[in-house]
Coordinates of C-alpha atoms in Angstrom, one line a residue:
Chain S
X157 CA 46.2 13.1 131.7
X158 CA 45.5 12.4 128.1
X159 CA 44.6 9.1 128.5
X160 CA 42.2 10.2 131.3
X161 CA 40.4 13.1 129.1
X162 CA 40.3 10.2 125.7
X163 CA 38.9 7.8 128.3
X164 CA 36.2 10.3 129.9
X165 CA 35.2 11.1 126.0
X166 CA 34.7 7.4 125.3
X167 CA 32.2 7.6 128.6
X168 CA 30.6 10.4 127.3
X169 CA 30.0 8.5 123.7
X170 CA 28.9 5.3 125.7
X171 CA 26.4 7.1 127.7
X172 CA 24.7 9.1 125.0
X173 CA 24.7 5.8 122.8
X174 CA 22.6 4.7 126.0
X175 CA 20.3 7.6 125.6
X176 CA 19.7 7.5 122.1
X177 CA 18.7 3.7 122.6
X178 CA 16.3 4.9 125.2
X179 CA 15.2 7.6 123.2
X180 CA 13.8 6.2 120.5
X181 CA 11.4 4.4 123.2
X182 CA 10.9 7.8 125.0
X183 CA 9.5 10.0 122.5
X184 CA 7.3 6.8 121.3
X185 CA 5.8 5.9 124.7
X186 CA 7.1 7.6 127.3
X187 CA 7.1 11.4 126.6
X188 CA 3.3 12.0 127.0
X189 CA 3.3 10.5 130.3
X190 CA 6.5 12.8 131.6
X191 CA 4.4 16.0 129.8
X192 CA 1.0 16.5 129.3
X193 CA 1.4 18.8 126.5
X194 CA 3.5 16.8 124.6
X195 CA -0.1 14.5 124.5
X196 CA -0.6 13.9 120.7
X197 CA 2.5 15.8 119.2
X198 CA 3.8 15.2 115.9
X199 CA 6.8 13.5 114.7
X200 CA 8.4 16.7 114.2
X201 CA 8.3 17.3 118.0
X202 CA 9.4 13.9 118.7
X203 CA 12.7 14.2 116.3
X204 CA 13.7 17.0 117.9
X205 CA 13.7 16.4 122.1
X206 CA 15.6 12.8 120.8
X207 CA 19.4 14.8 121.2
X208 CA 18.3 16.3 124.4
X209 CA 17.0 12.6 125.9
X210 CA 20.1 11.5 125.3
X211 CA 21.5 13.7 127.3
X212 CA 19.2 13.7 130.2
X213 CA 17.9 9.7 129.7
X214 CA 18.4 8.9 133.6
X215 CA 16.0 11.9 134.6
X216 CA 13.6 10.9 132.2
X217 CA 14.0 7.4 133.1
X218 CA 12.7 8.2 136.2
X219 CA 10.0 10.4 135.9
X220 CA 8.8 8.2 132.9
X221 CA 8.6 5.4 135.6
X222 CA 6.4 7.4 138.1
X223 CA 2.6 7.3 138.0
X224 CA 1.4 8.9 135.6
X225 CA 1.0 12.7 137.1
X226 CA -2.9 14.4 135.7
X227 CA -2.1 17.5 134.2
X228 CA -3.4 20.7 136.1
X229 CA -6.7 22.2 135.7
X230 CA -6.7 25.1 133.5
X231 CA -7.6 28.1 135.4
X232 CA -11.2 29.2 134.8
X233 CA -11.7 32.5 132.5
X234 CA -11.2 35.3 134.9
X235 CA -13.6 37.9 135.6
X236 CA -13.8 41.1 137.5
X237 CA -14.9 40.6 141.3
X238 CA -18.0 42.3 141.9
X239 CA -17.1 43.2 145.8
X240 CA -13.7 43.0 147.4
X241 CA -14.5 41.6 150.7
X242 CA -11.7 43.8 153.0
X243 CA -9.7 40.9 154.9
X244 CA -9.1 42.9 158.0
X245 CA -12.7 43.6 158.4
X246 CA -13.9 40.0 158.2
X247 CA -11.1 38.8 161.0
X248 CA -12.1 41.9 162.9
X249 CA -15.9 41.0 162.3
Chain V
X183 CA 3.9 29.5 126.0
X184 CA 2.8 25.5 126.7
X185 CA 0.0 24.1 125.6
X186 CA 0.4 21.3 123.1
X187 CA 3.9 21.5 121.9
X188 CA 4.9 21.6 118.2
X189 CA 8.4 21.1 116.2
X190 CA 8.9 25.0 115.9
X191 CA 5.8 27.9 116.5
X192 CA 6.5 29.2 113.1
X193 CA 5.2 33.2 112.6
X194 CA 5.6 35.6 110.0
X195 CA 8.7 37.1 112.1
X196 CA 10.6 34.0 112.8
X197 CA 10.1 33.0 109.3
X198 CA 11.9 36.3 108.5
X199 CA 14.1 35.9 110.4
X200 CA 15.7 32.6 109.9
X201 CA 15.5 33.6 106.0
X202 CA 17.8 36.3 106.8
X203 CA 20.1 34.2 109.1
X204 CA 20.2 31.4 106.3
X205 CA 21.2 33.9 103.7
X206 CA 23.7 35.6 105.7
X207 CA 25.4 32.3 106.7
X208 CA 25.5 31.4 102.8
X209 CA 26.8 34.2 101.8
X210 CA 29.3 34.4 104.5
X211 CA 30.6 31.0 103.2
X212 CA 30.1 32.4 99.5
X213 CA 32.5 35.1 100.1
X214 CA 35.2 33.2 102.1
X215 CA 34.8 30.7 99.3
X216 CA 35.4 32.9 96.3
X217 CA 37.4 35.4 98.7
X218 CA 40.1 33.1 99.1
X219 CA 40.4 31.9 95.7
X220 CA 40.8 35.7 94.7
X221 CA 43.3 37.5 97.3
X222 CA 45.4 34.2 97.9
X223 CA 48.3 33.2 95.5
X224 CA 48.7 29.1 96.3
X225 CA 45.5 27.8 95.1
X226 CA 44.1 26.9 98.7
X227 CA 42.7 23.1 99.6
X228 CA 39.1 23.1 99.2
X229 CA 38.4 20.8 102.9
X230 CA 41.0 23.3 104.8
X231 CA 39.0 26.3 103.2
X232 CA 35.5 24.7 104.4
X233 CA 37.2 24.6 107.7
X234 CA 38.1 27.4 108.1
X235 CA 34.9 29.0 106.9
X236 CA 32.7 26.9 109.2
X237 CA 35.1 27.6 112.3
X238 CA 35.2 31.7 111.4
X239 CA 31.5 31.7 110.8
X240 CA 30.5 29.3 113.9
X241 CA 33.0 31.8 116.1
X242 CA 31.3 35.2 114.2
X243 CA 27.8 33.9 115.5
X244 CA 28.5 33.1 118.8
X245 CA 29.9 36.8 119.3
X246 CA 26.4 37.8 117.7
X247 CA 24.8 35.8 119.9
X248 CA 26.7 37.4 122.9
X249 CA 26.1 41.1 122.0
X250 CA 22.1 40.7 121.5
X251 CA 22.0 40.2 125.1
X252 CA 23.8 43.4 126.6
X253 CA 22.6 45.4 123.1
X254 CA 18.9 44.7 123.9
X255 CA 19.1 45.4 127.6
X256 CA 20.7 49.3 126.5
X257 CA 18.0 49.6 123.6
X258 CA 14.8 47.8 123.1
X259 CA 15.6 48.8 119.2
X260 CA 17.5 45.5 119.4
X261 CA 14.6 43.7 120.5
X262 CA 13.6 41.4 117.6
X263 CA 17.0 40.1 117.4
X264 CA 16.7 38.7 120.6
X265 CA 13.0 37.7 120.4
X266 CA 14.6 34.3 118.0
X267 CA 17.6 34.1 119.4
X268 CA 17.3 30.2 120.2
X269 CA 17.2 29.7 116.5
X270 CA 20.6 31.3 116.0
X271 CA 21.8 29.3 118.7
X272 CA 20.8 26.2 117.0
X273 CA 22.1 27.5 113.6
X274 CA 25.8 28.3 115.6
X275 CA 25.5 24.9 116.7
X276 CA 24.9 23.0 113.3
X277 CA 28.0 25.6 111.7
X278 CA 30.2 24.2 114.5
X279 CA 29.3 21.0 114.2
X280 CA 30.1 20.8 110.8
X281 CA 33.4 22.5 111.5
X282 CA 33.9 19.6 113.8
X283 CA 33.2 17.0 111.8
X284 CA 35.4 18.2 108.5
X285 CA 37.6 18.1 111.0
X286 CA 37.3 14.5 112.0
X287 CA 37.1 13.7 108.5
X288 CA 39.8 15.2 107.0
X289 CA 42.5 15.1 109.6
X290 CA 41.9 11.8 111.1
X291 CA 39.1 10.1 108.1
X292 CA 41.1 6.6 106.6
X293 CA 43.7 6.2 109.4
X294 CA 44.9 3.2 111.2
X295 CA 43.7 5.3 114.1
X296 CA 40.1 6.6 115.4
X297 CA 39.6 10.1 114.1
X298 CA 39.2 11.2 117.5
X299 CA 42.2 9.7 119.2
X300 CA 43.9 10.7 115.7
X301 CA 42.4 14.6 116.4
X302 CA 42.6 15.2 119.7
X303 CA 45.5 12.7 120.9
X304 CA 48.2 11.8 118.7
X305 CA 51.7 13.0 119.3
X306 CA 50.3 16.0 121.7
X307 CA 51.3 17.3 125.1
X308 CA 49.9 19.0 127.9
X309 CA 53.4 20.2 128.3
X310 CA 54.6 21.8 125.2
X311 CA 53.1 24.8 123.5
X312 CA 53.3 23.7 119.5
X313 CA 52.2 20.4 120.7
X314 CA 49.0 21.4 122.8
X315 CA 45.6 19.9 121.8
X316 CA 43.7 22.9 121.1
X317 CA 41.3 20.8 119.4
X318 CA 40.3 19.6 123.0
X319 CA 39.0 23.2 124.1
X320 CA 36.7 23.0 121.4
X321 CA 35.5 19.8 121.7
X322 CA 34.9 21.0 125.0
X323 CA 32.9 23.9 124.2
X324 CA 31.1 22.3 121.3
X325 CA 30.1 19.7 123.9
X326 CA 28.7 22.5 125.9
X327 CA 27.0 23.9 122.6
X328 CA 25.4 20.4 122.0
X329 CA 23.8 20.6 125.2
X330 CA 22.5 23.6 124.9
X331 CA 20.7 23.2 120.9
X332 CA 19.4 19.7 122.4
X333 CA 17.7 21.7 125.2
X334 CA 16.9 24.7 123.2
X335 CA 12.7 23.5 122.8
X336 CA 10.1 24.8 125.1
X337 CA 10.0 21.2 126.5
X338 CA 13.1 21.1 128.0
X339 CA 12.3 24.3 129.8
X340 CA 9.1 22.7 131.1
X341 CA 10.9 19.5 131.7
X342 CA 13.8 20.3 133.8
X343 CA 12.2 23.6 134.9
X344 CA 13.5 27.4 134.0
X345 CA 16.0 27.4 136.9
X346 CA 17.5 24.9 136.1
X347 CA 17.5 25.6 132.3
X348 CA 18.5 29.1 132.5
X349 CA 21.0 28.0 134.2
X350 CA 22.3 25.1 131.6
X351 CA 22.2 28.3 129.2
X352 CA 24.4 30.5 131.2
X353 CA 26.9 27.6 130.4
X354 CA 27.5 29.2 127.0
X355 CA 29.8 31.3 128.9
X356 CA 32.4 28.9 129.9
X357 CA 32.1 27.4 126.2
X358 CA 32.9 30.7 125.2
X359 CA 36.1 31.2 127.0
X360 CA 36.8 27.6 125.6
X361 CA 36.0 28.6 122.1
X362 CA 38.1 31.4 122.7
X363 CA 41.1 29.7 123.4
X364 CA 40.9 27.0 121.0
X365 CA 40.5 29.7 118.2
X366 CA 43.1 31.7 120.0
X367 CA 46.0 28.7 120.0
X368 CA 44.5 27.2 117.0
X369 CA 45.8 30.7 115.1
X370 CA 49.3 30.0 116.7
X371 CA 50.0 27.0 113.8
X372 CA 48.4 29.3 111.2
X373 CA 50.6 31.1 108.9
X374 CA 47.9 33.7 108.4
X375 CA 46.7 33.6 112.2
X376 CA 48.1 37.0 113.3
X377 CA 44.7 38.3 111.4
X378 CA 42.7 36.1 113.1
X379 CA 43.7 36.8 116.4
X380 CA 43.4 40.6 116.1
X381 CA 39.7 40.0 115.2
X382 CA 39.5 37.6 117.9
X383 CA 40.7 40.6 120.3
X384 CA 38.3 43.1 118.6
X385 CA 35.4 40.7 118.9
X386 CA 36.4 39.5 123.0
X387 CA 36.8 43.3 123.6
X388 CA 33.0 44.0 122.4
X389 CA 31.8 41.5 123.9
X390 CA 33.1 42.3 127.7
X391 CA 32.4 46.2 126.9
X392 CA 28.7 45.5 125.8
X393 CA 28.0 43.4 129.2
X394 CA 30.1 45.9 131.5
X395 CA 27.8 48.4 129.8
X396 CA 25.2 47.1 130.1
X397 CA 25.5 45.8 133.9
X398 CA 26.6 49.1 134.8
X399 CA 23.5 50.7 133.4
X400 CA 21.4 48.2 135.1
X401 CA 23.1 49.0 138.8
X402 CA 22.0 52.6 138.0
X403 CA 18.7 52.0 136.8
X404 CA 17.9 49.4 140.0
X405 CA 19.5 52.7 142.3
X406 CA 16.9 54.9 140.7
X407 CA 14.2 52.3 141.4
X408 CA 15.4 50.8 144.7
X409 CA 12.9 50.2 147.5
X410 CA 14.5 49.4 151.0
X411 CA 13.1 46.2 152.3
X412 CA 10.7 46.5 155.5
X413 CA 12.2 44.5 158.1
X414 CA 9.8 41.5 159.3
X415 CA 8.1 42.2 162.5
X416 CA 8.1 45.9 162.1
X417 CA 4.2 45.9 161.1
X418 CA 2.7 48.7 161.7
X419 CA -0.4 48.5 160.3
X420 CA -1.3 45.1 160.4
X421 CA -1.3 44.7 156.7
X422 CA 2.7 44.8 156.3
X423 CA 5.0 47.8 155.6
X424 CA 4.2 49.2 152.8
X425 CA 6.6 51.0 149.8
X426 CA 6.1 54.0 147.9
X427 CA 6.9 52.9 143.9
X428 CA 6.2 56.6 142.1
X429 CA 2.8 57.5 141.6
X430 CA 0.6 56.5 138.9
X431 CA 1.9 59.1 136.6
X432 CA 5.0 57.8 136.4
X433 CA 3.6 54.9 134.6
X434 CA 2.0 54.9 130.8
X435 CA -0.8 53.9 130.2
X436 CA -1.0 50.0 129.5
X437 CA 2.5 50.6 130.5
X438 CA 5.3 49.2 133.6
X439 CA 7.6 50.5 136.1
X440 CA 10.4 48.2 137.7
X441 CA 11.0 48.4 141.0
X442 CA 13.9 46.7 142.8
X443 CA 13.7 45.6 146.9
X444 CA 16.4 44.9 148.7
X445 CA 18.3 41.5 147.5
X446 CA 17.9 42.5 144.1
X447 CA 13.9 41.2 144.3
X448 CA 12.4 43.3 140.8
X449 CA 8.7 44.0 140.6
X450 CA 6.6 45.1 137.6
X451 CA 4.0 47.7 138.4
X452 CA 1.3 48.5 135.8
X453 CA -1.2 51.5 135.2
X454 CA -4.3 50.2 133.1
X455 CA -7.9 51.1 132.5
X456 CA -7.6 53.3 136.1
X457 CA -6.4 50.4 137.7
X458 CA -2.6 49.5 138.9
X459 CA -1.5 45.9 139.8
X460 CA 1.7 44.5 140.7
X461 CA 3.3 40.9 139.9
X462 CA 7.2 39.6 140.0
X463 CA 9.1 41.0 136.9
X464 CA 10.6 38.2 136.4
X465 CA 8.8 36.0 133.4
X466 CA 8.5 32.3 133.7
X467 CA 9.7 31.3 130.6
X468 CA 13.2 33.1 130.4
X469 CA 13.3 35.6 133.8
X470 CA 12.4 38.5 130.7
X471 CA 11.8 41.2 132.5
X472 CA 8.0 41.9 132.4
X473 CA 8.2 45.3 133.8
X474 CA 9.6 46.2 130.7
X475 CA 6.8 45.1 128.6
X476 CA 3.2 45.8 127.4
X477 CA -0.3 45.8 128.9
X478 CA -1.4 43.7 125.1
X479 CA -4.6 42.3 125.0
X480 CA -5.8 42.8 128.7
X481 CA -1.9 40.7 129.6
X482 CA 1.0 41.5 131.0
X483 CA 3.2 40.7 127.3
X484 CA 7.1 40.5 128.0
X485 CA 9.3 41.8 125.8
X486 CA 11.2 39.1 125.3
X487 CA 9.3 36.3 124.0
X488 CA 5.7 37.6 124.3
X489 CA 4.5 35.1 127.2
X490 CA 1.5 36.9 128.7
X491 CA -0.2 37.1 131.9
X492 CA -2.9 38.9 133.4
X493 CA -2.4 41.4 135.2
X494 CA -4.5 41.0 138.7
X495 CA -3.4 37.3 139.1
X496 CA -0.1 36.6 137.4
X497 CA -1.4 33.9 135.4
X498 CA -1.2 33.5 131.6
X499 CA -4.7 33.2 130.3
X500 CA -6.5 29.9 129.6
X501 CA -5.6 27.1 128.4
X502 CA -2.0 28.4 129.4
X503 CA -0.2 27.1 132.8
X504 CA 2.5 30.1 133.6
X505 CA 2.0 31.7 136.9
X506 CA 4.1 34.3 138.4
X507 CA 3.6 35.9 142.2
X508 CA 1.6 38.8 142.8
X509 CA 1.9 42.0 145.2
X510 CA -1.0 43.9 147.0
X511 CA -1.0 47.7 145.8
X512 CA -3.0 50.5 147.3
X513 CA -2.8 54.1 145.5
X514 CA -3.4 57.1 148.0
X515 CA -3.0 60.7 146.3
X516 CA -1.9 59.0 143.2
X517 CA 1.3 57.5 145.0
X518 CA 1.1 54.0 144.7
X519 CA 1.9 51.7 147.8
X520 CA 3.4 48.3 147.2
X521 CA 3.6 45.4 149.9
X522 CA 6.6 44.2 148.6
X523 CA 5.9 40.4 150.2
X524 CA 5.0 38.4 147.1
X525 CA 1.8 35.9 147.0
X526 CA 2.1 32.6 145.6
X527 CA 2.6 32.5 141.8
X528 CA -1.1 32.6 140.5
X529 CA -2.8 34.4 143.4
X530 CA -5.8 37.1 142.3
X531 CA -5.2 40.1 143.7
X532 CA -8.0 43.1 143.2
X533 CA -5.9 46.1 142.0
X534 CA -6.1 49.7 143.0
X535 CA -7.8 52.4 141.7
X536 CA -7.5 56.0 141.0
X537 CA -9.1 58.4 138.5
X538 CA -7.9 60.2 136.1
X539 CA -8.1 63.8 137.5
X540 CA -5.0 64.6 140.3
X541 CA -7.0 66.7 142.3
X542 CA -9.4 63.7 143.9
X543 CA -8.2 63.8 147.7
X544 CA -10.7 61.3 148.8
X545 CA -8.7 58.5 146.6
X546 CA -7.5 55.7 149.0
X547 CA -8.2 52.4 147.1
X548 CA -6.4 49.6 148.3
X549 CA -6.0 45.9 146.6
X550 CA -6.2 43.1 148.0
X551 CA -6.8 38.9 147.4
X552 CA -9.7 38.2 145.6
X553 CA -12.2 35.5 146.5
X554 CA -11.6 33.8 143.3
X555 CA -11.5 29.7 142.9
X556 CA -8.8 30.5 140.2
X557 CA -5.3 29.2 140.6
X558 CA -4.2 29.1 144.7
X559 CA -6.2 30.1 147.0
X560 CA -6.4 33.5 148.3
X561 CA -3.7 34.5 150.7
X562 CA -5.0 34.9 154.2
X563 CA -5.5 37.9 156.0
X564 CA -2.4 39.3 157.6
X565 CA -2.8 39.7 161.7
X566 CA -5.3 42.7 162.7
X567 CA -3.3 45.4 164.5
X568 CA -4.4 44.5 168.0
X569 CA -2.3 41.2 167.6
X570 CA 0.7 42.9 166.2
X571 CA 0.7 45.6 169.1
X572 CA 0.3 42.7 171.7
X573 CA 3.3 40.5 170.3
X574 CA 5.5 44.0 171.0

């Protein structure tokens, strides 16, 4: 059983030295194309997601090698409506 | 709340803060320090003493970090704590870690063995009590920790979503009951670990009376606010079945109300301005409950983090993306009727409104999708009444 658990650690190490390979070349290239905000972050930013790609490098892998995805329009300044149409009345109408 | 993310959103308060949780960790380690230079007799080895003062203070933070929780949800007094409670997290993590790695260093550094096999593996058993390798429960729950400070930024809850990362977080439960018992038969080889295992029960005991406090109190408070859900089909009106939730008295100004369907569904009603809308309680950054918050700015502000949204469409105001769903309300005689089916995160809804005097009997206001381009579309109209009569 112990030799299982020392070999499943080893795994883990071996997969997250995987990541941190990948992540160097994640939060370089990839990361803005995964998330539009992270568009022209700083280093700081950068540093910090690189423990967390490690982690999750396959996901990231993936999404980094979809298209590249637009980011969503933001939503114009709300304003008061002027008239509330009443829905029932325009079906009944 | 996402726009262009940064390293940390420093403020004024989390500056505060993490000065106060920098000192206290250094002067924790100070005292343990000079504390067990003073009360022990055998001058004790400096690398076992910085063990021991990481592991205690890593172990201390984490029950911290477990009370804020259950302490804020019985007083909002407790609310700042809570408000940076990712950076104490992180902190807990970095203590552990370094408990960890004096660890590796010093037990298993300069052998003719890896310090992990030399750690974890080496002449222990499954089998035998004074031979069981406690160090394995919390290298299991620091693994658990590490996944938790690598995901603690805002982009990982965009990323992977805040299902999924809520969920990831709730993991620091199971790395508690590991940290538990490695601290727990870790005290068994200690010839001073009686103490540490009293203060272990002390600090277990809180921590499971806080949270069977503070669920209890939430059962009651979700009985006083409960709402039967209408069944489907039963529509009477042709606009759903709608709930009573109080009346607009009930409510502060700029303030919420929670109230809790069947299934455990929350939603946050608010009184502003002479107006009421409704939207889900549930935030989505952290599930904060936003029924408990503000009207702040013309937004919806939760008391957790202070992710806003306004009010009539559940989204958080330009350039911000957060959407929650959104409920019709109508207020007749100052009662205030909820259809408790929720719109699409996002979705405007006009909200209802009354005046300020009680006596108005001609009040019946009624909300209602607006015909705004914002976010999605409006909902459509639910079936006129002559179509729900001829389906019975």
């Amino acid at each position: 059983m112990l030799v299982v658990m020392e070999r499943i650690i080893w795994g883990i190490g071996v997969y997250l030295a995987v990541g941190v390979v990948f992540a160097a070349a994640f939060v370089a290239a990839g990361v803005g194309r995964v998330s539009p905000a992270a568009r022209g972050s700083g280093w700081g930013f950068r540093l910090l997601i690189i423990p967390g790609t490690a982690i999750f490098w396959p996901l990231l892998a993936a999404r980094w090698a979809r298209p590249v995805i637009e980011p969503e329009e933001s939503p114009p300044p709300v304003e008061p409506a002027d008239e509330w149409v009443d829905p029932e009345k325009e079906t009944a109408a | 709340m996402t726009n262009q993310f940064v390293w940390v959103s420093w403020n004024r308060h989390k500056k505060i803060y993490d000065a106060v949780l920098a000192a206290a960790c250094a002067l924790y380690l100070l005292c343990f320090v000079v504390g067990s230079f003073v009360f022990f007799d055998d001058r004790p080895d400096v690398m076992v003493m910085l063990i021991h003062a990481t592991g205690t203070l890593a172990i201390i933070l984490l029950h911290v970090i477990l009370c804020i929780g259950p302490l804020n949800r019985l007083s909002h007094r407790f609310a700042p704590l809570l408000y940076n409670r990712r950076h104490l997290g992180v902190t807990m993590f970095l203590v552990a870690l370094t408990h960890a790695g004096l660890v590796l260093l010093y037990y298993g550094g300069f052998g003719v063995v890896g310090p992990i096999h030399a750690v974890l593996f080496e002449g222990r058993s499954l089998t035998r009590l004074d031979a069981f390798p406690y160090e394995l429960l919390g290298f299991a729950g620091l693994l658990v920790l590490f996944v938790m400070a690598a995901t603690s930024h805002d982009f990982w809850l965009d990323t992977l979503s805040p299902r999924a990362w809520k969920g990831i977080h709730m993991a620091v439960y199971p790395a508690y009951g590991l940290l538990v018992a490695h601290v727990a038969l870790g005290s068994l080889f200690d010839a001073d670990g009686l103490i540490g295992r009293v203060l272990l029960a002390v600090g277990v005991a809180v921590v499971v009376t806080l949270h069977l406090t503070a669920g209890v109190r939430e059962l009651i408070c979700d009985a006083s606010c409960w709402r039967p859900m209408p069944e489907e089909g039963n529509e009477k009106s042709g606009t759903g079945e709608w709930i009573e939730a109080g009346t607009v008295d009930d409510i502060p100004e700029r303030g919420g109300r929670v109230v809790c369907l069947d299934g455990r569904e929350r939603i946050a009603v608010f009184c502003y301005d002479g107006k009421v809308s409704a939207i889900s309680n549930v935030c989505a950054h952290q599930n904060g409950p936003l029924g408990e918050g503000r009207i702040i700015d013309g937004c919806v502000t939760c008391p957790w983090h202070g992710y806003q949204y306004l009010p009539h469409n559940g989204q958080s105001p330009p350039p911000y993306h957060e959407k929650v769903p959104t409920y019709r309300v109508r207020v007749v005689n100052r009662t205030i009727l909820l259809d408790p089916r929720p719109l699409p995160p996002g979705t405007p809804v006009e909200p209802a409104f009354f005046e300020a005097g009680p006596d108005d009997e001609s009040l019946f206001e009624e909300s209602g999708p607006l015909s705004d381009d914002s976010g999605p579309p409006p909902v459509a109209p639910h079936p006129p009444t002559s179509l729900s009569e001829g389906d019975e």
